[in-house]
Amino acid sequence: MLAQAILKYLNFRPTYRRILRYKKTAPPLSQLMVPLPVKATSDPYSNVGAELTGKLDKEEVMKSLAKFYQRREIKAAAIENGIDNYIYHQTYLSFRRFCLDGDKLPVDLHITLSDVIAGACHVDSLLPYFIRHAKLSFPHLECLDDLKKISDLRLPANWYPEARALTRKIIFHSGPTNSGKTFHALERFFSSKSGVYCGPLKLLASEVFYKSNHRGVPCDLVTGEERNFASNNKTPSSHVSCTVEMVSVNTPYEVAVIDEIQMLKDPSRGWAWTRALLGVAAEEVHVCGEAAAIDVVKEIIMSASEEIELRRYKRLTELIIEDTALESLEKIRPGDCLVCFNKQDIIWATRQIEAMGKECAVIYGSLPPGTKLAQAKKFNDPDHSCKVLVATDAIGMGLNLNIGCVCRVIFNSLIKPTVNEKGEKEMDTISTSQALQIAGRAGRYGTQFSIGYVTTLKNEDLPTLKRLLSQHPEPITQVGLHPTAEQIELYAYHLPHANLSNLVDIFVNLSTVDDSLYFICNINDFKFLADMIQHVPLPLRARYVFCCAPINRKIPFVCSMFLKFSRQYSRNEALTFDWLGRQIGWPFACPNTLLDLVHLESVFDVLDLYLWLSYRFQDLFPDSSLVRDMQKELDCLIQTGVAQLTRLLINSETRTPKLQWLA
């Protein structure tokens, strides 16, 4: 039966640490360079060499060039000119082809070859022409010093003159989950004359936006997809709540709050926190996060010649690790949150719990924000029959879901797929930081569940959980950086024939980073999108913006629509609401199977992509308001599907004999 196959699949745990690794060995710079073809001149007077010395014997030319290529002195001279073995060989092949196929060689080269063949001069006399050819074939040889200067990332503090012109006061609010650190920082935000809040998620930014306006402090919302104004006439407010990538480093504020500062270490998004910390132009900068980030933040602030004030907070409620594991889902009780690290476990656990007559709220990462909030609201409602939450670690960043009714957190497993700083995929035990943040969601100050409890589903995981929760998170030593559009444009000026993916590779290869403090964030997603639309004719700046789009490259439908968006844009044709509706098959019905639900989630991601692009290309993505209305309708359909997850699973068993939806 399918259910047994699912159970077997979900209970399988690999004994090795890494299940999939994308080996990233940085190739030498020269191998990133694509040689340009060098063509013979079309000047009608370019056959003067042949008139002076006669036609060249091609067989003798080949012999002379082969002798030239093999000389150690020539190889040594080439290295002195920045030509390594790879470029040396590629240039030789191109130079030989140029000399043999070109009927009209440059006069000086023709005469020199003639003299070499006649024995009138040494074969080494070809060196200046060989080096000239190498620089034409590999243009970076002429501008290597300029490229290195552009990619010198050792002093990122100097990139933000507005912030450096201020005497900023940096205040670090350090503490675990449920300690009130963000509360105190936000109180200063609300009382300021002007301020900006930088959060890691749209839902967090939205919550601060609503909370600020509810308290009578007009506040705008800025995310990657939209800008919502507090005032009806759409005049900018003095306060802004935004996702961290969207914070302006040119606008002056009295107070800035940067939440979840430990995300500096994130291998993909860490650059955004580094940029906010160094670049936000605020008189007071309040950063909130775990103690593991204190030392590295101090180092960064010192590099900007600024000082930091440290405020430490303790957890407001007690957190108790239970002595026994749950062992069986039959022991689930009201107020429990079962934390899983993949959608398969979520679906399996939900079915098992609901089979016992207990209603579940379900939250996982790919659900739309509205659906997550609806599920959290259902779980929080004391009058609702739903008393159990099954969620991924999406609940770890607590403010965004406002879950106040978790009494006990139960880890279904302690193994989670991760991506390391090299972009390599791994299956590994969760970190101390992750364990503390997720477990910290148990219990909430000022609620009926003031004491929090935490345990595991399996007995064998409990000792590991106790060990993780008894430790302090490992101190963060490096934070992320990322090449800017301006830097890539300068590279394109020097290397006009290189494509965007190639330019980024060259930039990373040539970059100089203070690796005691910084690393370059992985650019796999950026390069994937750059390669996907390489054949689409786009201006460099537009191409760069498209490649920064936050999409999940594992979802084929989203990638397909991304390609359609770029093609339509390249033709300068508006992507209207009607055009979009035809592409995605709008309208949709309520999902009947898990595959239907997964597809609706991917469609929601496509609408998010449209809104993200409309914020940057308003002229060709004109119907953002209509698309937002479409998203609201789609969100309702997804909410209906999630509320009937068990029914969808049963339908999937009868209609889909294979485990396709587990992929």
Short mmCIF file of C-alpha atoms in Angstrom, two decimals, residues 149-425:
data_model
loop_
_atom_site.label_atom_id
_atom_site.label_comp_id
_atom_site.label_asym_id
_atom_site.label_seq_id
_atom_site.Cartn_x
_atom_site.Cartn_y
_atom_site.Cartn_z
CA LYS A 149 40.82 46.98 -8.20
CA ILE A 150 37.10 46.71 -8.98
CA SER A 151 36.84 43.40 -7.11
CA ASP A 152 38.85 44.50 -4.07
CA LEU A 153 36.35 43.84 -1.26
CA ARG A 154 38.68 44.27 1.70
CA LEU A 155 37.10 47.50 3.00
CA PRO A 156 33.31 47.23 2.57
CA ALA A 157 32.76 49.92 5.21
CA ASN A 158 34.02 52.47 2.67
CA TRP A 159 31.19 51.62 0.26
CA TYR A 160 28.70 53.61 2.35
CA PRO A 161 29.74 57.29 2.60
CA GLU A 162 26.38 58.42 4.05
CA ALA A 163 26.77 56.09 7.03
CA ARG A 164 30.45 57.00 7.49
CA ALA A 165 29.52 60.69 7.60
CA LEU A 166 27.48 60.04 10.77
CA THR A 167 28.61 59.23 14.28
CA ARG A 168 26.37 56.23 14.64
CA LYS A 169 25.46 54.65 17.97
CA ILE A 170 25.32 50.85 17.64
CA ILE A 171 23.31 48.92 20.25
CA PHE A 172 23.37 45.11 20.23
CA HIS A 173 20.34 43.46 21.89
CA SER A 174 21.57 39.93 22.61
CA GLY A 175 19.43 37.13 23.93
CA PRO A 176 17.69 33.83 23.20
CA THR A 177 14.22 33.37 21.75
CA ASN A 178 11.49 34.66 24.08
CA SER A 179 13.77 37.12 25.88
CA GLY A 180 12.18 40.40 24.75
CA LYS A 181 15.24 41.68 22.88
CA THR A 182 13.34 42.65 19.73
CA PHE A 183 10.52 44.14 21.83
CA HIS A 184 12.90 46.64 23.43
CA ALA A 185 14.48 47.58 20.10
CA LEU A 186 11.05 48.13 18.53
CA GLU A 187 9.97 50.34 21.42
CA ARG A 188 12.81 52.69 20.47
CA PHE A 189 11.73 52.44 16.82
CA PHE A 190 8.16 53.45 17.68
CA SER A 191 9.28 56.42 19.80
CA SER A 192 11.72 57.82 17.21
CA LYS A 193 11.10 60.71 14.83
CA SER A 194 12.04 58.49 11.90
CA GLY A 195 13.05 54.87 11.66
CA VAL A 196 13.52 51.75 9.59
CA TYR A 197 12.96 48.14 10.62
CA CYS A 198 14.87 45.46 8.66
CA GLY A 199 13.46 41.94 8.98
CA PRO A 200 14.41 38.61 7.43
CA LEU A 201 10.91 37.76 6.16
CA LYS A 202 7.96 39.52 4.57
CA LEU A 203 5.70 38.38 7.40
CA LEU A 204 7.99 39.89 10.02
CA ALA A 205 8.13 43.18 8.13
CA SER A 206 4.35 43.11 7.69
CA GLU A 207 3.77 42.51 11.39
CA VAL A 208 5.90 45.53 12.37
CA PHE A 209 4.11 47.57 9.67
CA TYR A 210 0.67 46.75 11.14
CA LYS A 211 1.82 47.10 14.74
CA SER A 212 3.39 50.51 14.10
CA ASN A 213 0.32 51.92 12.36
CA HIS A 214 -1.95 50.45 15.05
CA ARG A 215 0.07 52.39 17.64
CA GLY A 216 -0.43 55.61 15.72
CA VAL A 217 3.08 55.72 14.22
CA PRO A 218 2.60 56.01 10.42
CA CYS A 219 4.79 53.38 8.80
CA ASP A 220 5.25 52.21 5.20
CA LEU A 221 5.92 48.62 4.17
CA VAL A 222 8.63 47.86 1.60
CA THR A 223 9.30 44.30 0.44
CA GLY A 224 10.77 42.91 -2.74
CA GLU A 225 7.29 42.77 -4.27
CA GLU A 226 5.58 45.98 -3.18
CA ARG A 227 5.46 49.24 -1.27
CA ASN A 228 2.43 49.93 0.91
CA PHE A 229 1.97 53.48 2.14
CA ALA A 230 0.45 54.35 5.48
CA SER A 231 -1.20 57.48 4.05
CA ASN A 232 -3.99 57.38 1.49
CA ASN A 233 -2.26 59.96 -0.71
CA LYS A 234 0.81 57.68 -0.91
CA THR A 235 3.27 60.15 0.55
CA PRO A 236 6.27 58.45 2.20
CA SER A 237 6.09 58.06 5.97
CA SER A 238 8.95 58.81 8.33
CA HIS A 239 8.97 55.14 9.41
CA VAL A 240 9.53 52.15 7.13
CA SER A 241 9.31 48.42 7.79
CA CYS A 242 11.12 46.40 5.14
CA THR A 243 12.79 43.13 4.31
CA VAL A 244 16.51 43.50 4.92
CA GLU A 245 17.44 43.38 1.22
CA MET A 246 15.26 46.43 0.55
CA VAL A 247 16.66 48.84 3.14
CA SER A 248 17.87 52.12 1.67
CA VAL A 249 21.46 53.06 2.52
CA ASN A 250 20.92 56.61 1.24
CA THR A 251 17.93 57.68 3.36
CA PRO A 252 18.74 59.20 6.79
CA TYR A 253 16.87 57.88 9.86
CA GLU A 254 16.99 58.52 13.56
CA VAL A 255 16.68 54.81 14.45
CA ALA A 256 17.27 51.58 12.55
CA VAL A 257 16.44 48.09 13.82
CA ILE A 258 18.16 45.11 12.18
CA ASP A 259 16.53 41.86 13.29
CA GLU A 260 18.04 38.35 13.37
CA ILE A 261 21.57 39.73 12.98
CA GLN A 262 23.06 36.22 13.16
CA MET A 263 21.84 35.83 9.56
CA LEU A 264 25.08 37.63 8.63
CA LYS A 265 26.55 34.14 8.30
CA ASP A 266 23.92 32.86 5.86
CA PRO A 267 25.73 31.52 2.77
CA SER A 268 23.13 32.95 0.39
CA ARG A 269 21.61 36.03 2.05
CA GLY A 270 24.27 37.07 4.55
CA TRP A 271 25.39 39.97 2.34
CA ALA A 272 22.09 41.79 3.01
CA TRP A 273 22.71 41.93 6.78
CA THR A 274 26.32 43.02 6.21
CA ARG A 275 25.10 45.79 3.92
CA ALA A 276 22.44 46.91 6.40
CA LEU A 277 24.84 46.88 9.36
CA LEU A 278 27.56 48.85 7.58
CA GLY A 279 25.39 50.99 5.35
CA VAL A 280 22.18 52.10 7.06
CA ALA A 281 22.39 55.87 7.65
CA ALA A 282 20.83 56.04 11.12
CA GLU A 283 21.92 57.87 14.26
CA GLU A 284 21.05 54.80 16.33
CA VAL A 285 21.35 51.27 14.96
CA HIS A 286 19.74 48.55 17.08
CA VAL A 287 20.72 45.02 16.11
CA CYS A 288 18.90 42.03 17.59
CA GLY A 289 20.08 38.45 17.63
CA GLU A 290 21.88 35.66 19.37
CA ALA A 291 25.11 36.06 21.33
CA ALA A 292 27.08 34.11 18.71
CA ALA A 293 27.11 37.24 16.54
CA ILE A 294 28.49 39.64 19.17
CA ASP A 295 32.20 39.28 18.40
CA VAL A 296 31.88 39.43 14.62
CA VAL A 297 29.57 42.47 14.82
CA LYS A 298 32.14 44.17 17.06
CA GLU A 299 34.84 43.48 14.46
CA ILE A 300 32.71 44.89 11.65
CA ILE A 301 31.81 47.98 13.65
CA MET A 302 35.47 48.54 14.56
CA SER A 303 36.37 48.43 10.85
CA ALA A 304 34.04 51.42 10.45
CA SER A 305 35.67 53.19 13.44
CA GLU A 306 32.45 52.96 15.46
CA GLU A 307 31.67 51.70 18.95
CA ILE A 308 29.04 49.27 20.16
CA GLU A 309 26.89 49.08 23.30
CA LEU A 310 25.88 45.59 24.41
CA ARG A 311 22.58 44.80 26.14
CA ARG A 312 22.03 41.21 27.24
CA TYR A 313 18.64 39.60 27.87
CA LYS A 314 17.62 36.35 29.52
CA ARG A 315 14.69 34.15 28.58
CA LEU A 316 11.54 35.43 30.28
CA THR A 317 10.04 31.98 30.82
CA GLU A 318 11.42 28.62 31.90
CA LEU A 319 12.24 26.00 29.24
CA ILE A 320 12.22 22.38 30.45
CA ILE A 321 13.67 19.45 28.51
CA GLU A 322 11.52 16.42 29.22
CA ASP A 323 13.17 13.22 30.46
CA THR A 324 11.44 10.97 27.95
CA ALA A 325 10.74 11.08 24.25
CA LEU A 326 7.17 11.08 22.97
CA GLU A 327 7.70 7.72 21.19
CA SER A 328 4.20 7.72 19.68
CA LEU A 329 2.03 10.39 18.09
CA GLU A 330 -0.83 9.00 20.16
CA LYS A 331 0.67 10.94 23.08
CA ILE A 332 0.24 14.29 21.33
CA ARG A 333 -1.70 16.69 23.54
CA PRO A 334 -3.24 20.18 23.14
CA GLY A 335 -0.61 22.92 22.79
CA ASP A 336 1.95 20.62 21.14
CA CYS A 337 3.96 21.62 18.09
CA LEU A 338 5.56 18.79 16.11
CA VAL A 339 8.54 20.17 14.16
CA CYS A 340 9.56 18.39 10.96
CA PHE A 341 12.25 19.33 8.47
CA ASN A 342 10.57 18.32 5.21
CA LYS A 343 7.13 18.37 3.67
CA GLN A 344 6.91 14.57 3.48
CA ASP A 345 7.16 14.23 7.26
CA ILE A 346 4.61 17.04 7.67
CA ILE A 347 2.06 15.23 5.51
CA TRP A 348 2.66 11.85 7.12
CA ALA A 349 2.41 13.20 10.68
CA THR A 350 -0.73 15.21 9.90
CA ARG A 351 -2.49 12.14 8.59
CA GLN A 352 -1.50 10.07 11.63
CA ILE A 353 -2.68 12.73 14.10
CA GLU A 354 -5.95 13.47 12.33
CA ALA A 355 -6.67 9.73 12.14
CA MET A 356 -6.87 9.92 15.95
CA GLY A 357 -9.57 12.57 15.71
CA LYS A 358 -7.28 15.53 16.51
CA GLU A 359 -7.35 18.51 14.16
CA CYS A 360 -3.99 19.95 13.06
CA ALA A 361 -2.76 23.31 11.90
CA VAL A 362 -0.05 22.92 9.26
CA ILE A 363 2.76 25.36 8.43
CA TYR A 364 5.65 24.80 6.03
CA GLY A 365 7.94 27.07 4.06
CA SER A 366 6.36 27.01 0.60
CA LEU A 367 2.90 28.03 1.84
CA PRO A 368 1.79 31.60 1.03
CA PRO A 369 2.05 34.10 3.91
CA GLY A 370 -1.73 34.37 4.22
CA THR A 371 -2.09 30.61 4.59
CA LYS A 372 0.60 30.51 7.28
CA LEU A 373 -1.14 33.28 9.20
CA ALA A 374 -4.52 31.57 8.85
CA GLN A 375 -3.12 28.30 10.17
CA ALA A 376 -1.38 30.09 13.07
CA LYS A 377 -4.59 31.98 13.89
CA LYS A 378 -6.54 28.72 13.95
CA PHE A 379 -4.02 27.17 16.33
CA ASN A 380 -3.93 30.28 18.55
CA ASP A 381 -7.72 30.55 18.84
CA PRO A 382 -8.71 29.06 22.24
CA ASP A 383 -12.24 28.48 20.95
CA HIS A 384 -11.12 26.53 17.87
CA SER A 385 -11.03 22.74 17.88
CA CYS A 386 -7.49 22.78 16.42
CA LYS A 387 -5.05 22.28 19.30
CA VAL A 388 -2.01 20.74 17.56
CA LEU A 389 0.49 22.39 15.23
CA VAL A 390 2.61 20.47 12.72
CA ALA A 391 5.26 22.70 11.21
CA THR A 392 8.69 22.94 9.68
CA ASP A 393 11.33 25.18 11.21
CA ALA A 394 9.43 28.08 9.58
CA ILE A 395 8.21 28.71 13.14
CA GLY A 396 11.78 29.34 14.31
CA MET A 397 11.61 33.08 13.67
CA GLY A 398 8.77 33.55 16.09
CA LEU A 399 7.45 37.05 15.46
CA ASN A 400 6.34 36.30 11.94
CA LEU A 401 3.74 33.71 12.94
CA ASN A 402 2.78 35.22 16.29
CA ILE A 403 2.30 31.75 17.75
CA GLY A 404 1.63 32.19 21.44
CA CYS A 405 -0.03 28.90 22.33
CA VAL A 406 2.84 26.41 21.97
CA CYS A 407 3.27 24.58 25.26
CA ARG A 408 5.61 21.87 24.02
CA VAL A 409 7.90 21.57 21.00
CA ILE A 410 8.51 18.02 19.76
CA PHE A 411 11.28 17.38 17.26
CA ASN A 412 10.20 14.73 14.77
CA SER A 413 13.88 14.42 13.78
CA LEU A 414 17.14 16.28 14.30
CA ILE A 415 18.39 15.75 10.73
CA LYS A 416 17.93 18.61 8.28
CA PRO A 417 19.05 19.26 4.69
CA THR A 418 21.37 22.28 4.58
CA VAL A 419 23.50 24.24 2.13
CA ASN A 420 26.97 25.10 3.35
CA GLU A 421 29.03 28.20 2.56
CA LYS A 422 30.33 26.57 -0.63
CA GLY A 423 26.84 25.92 -1.96
CA GLU A 424 27.15 22.19 -1.26
CA LYS A 425 24.08 20.26 -0.12
#
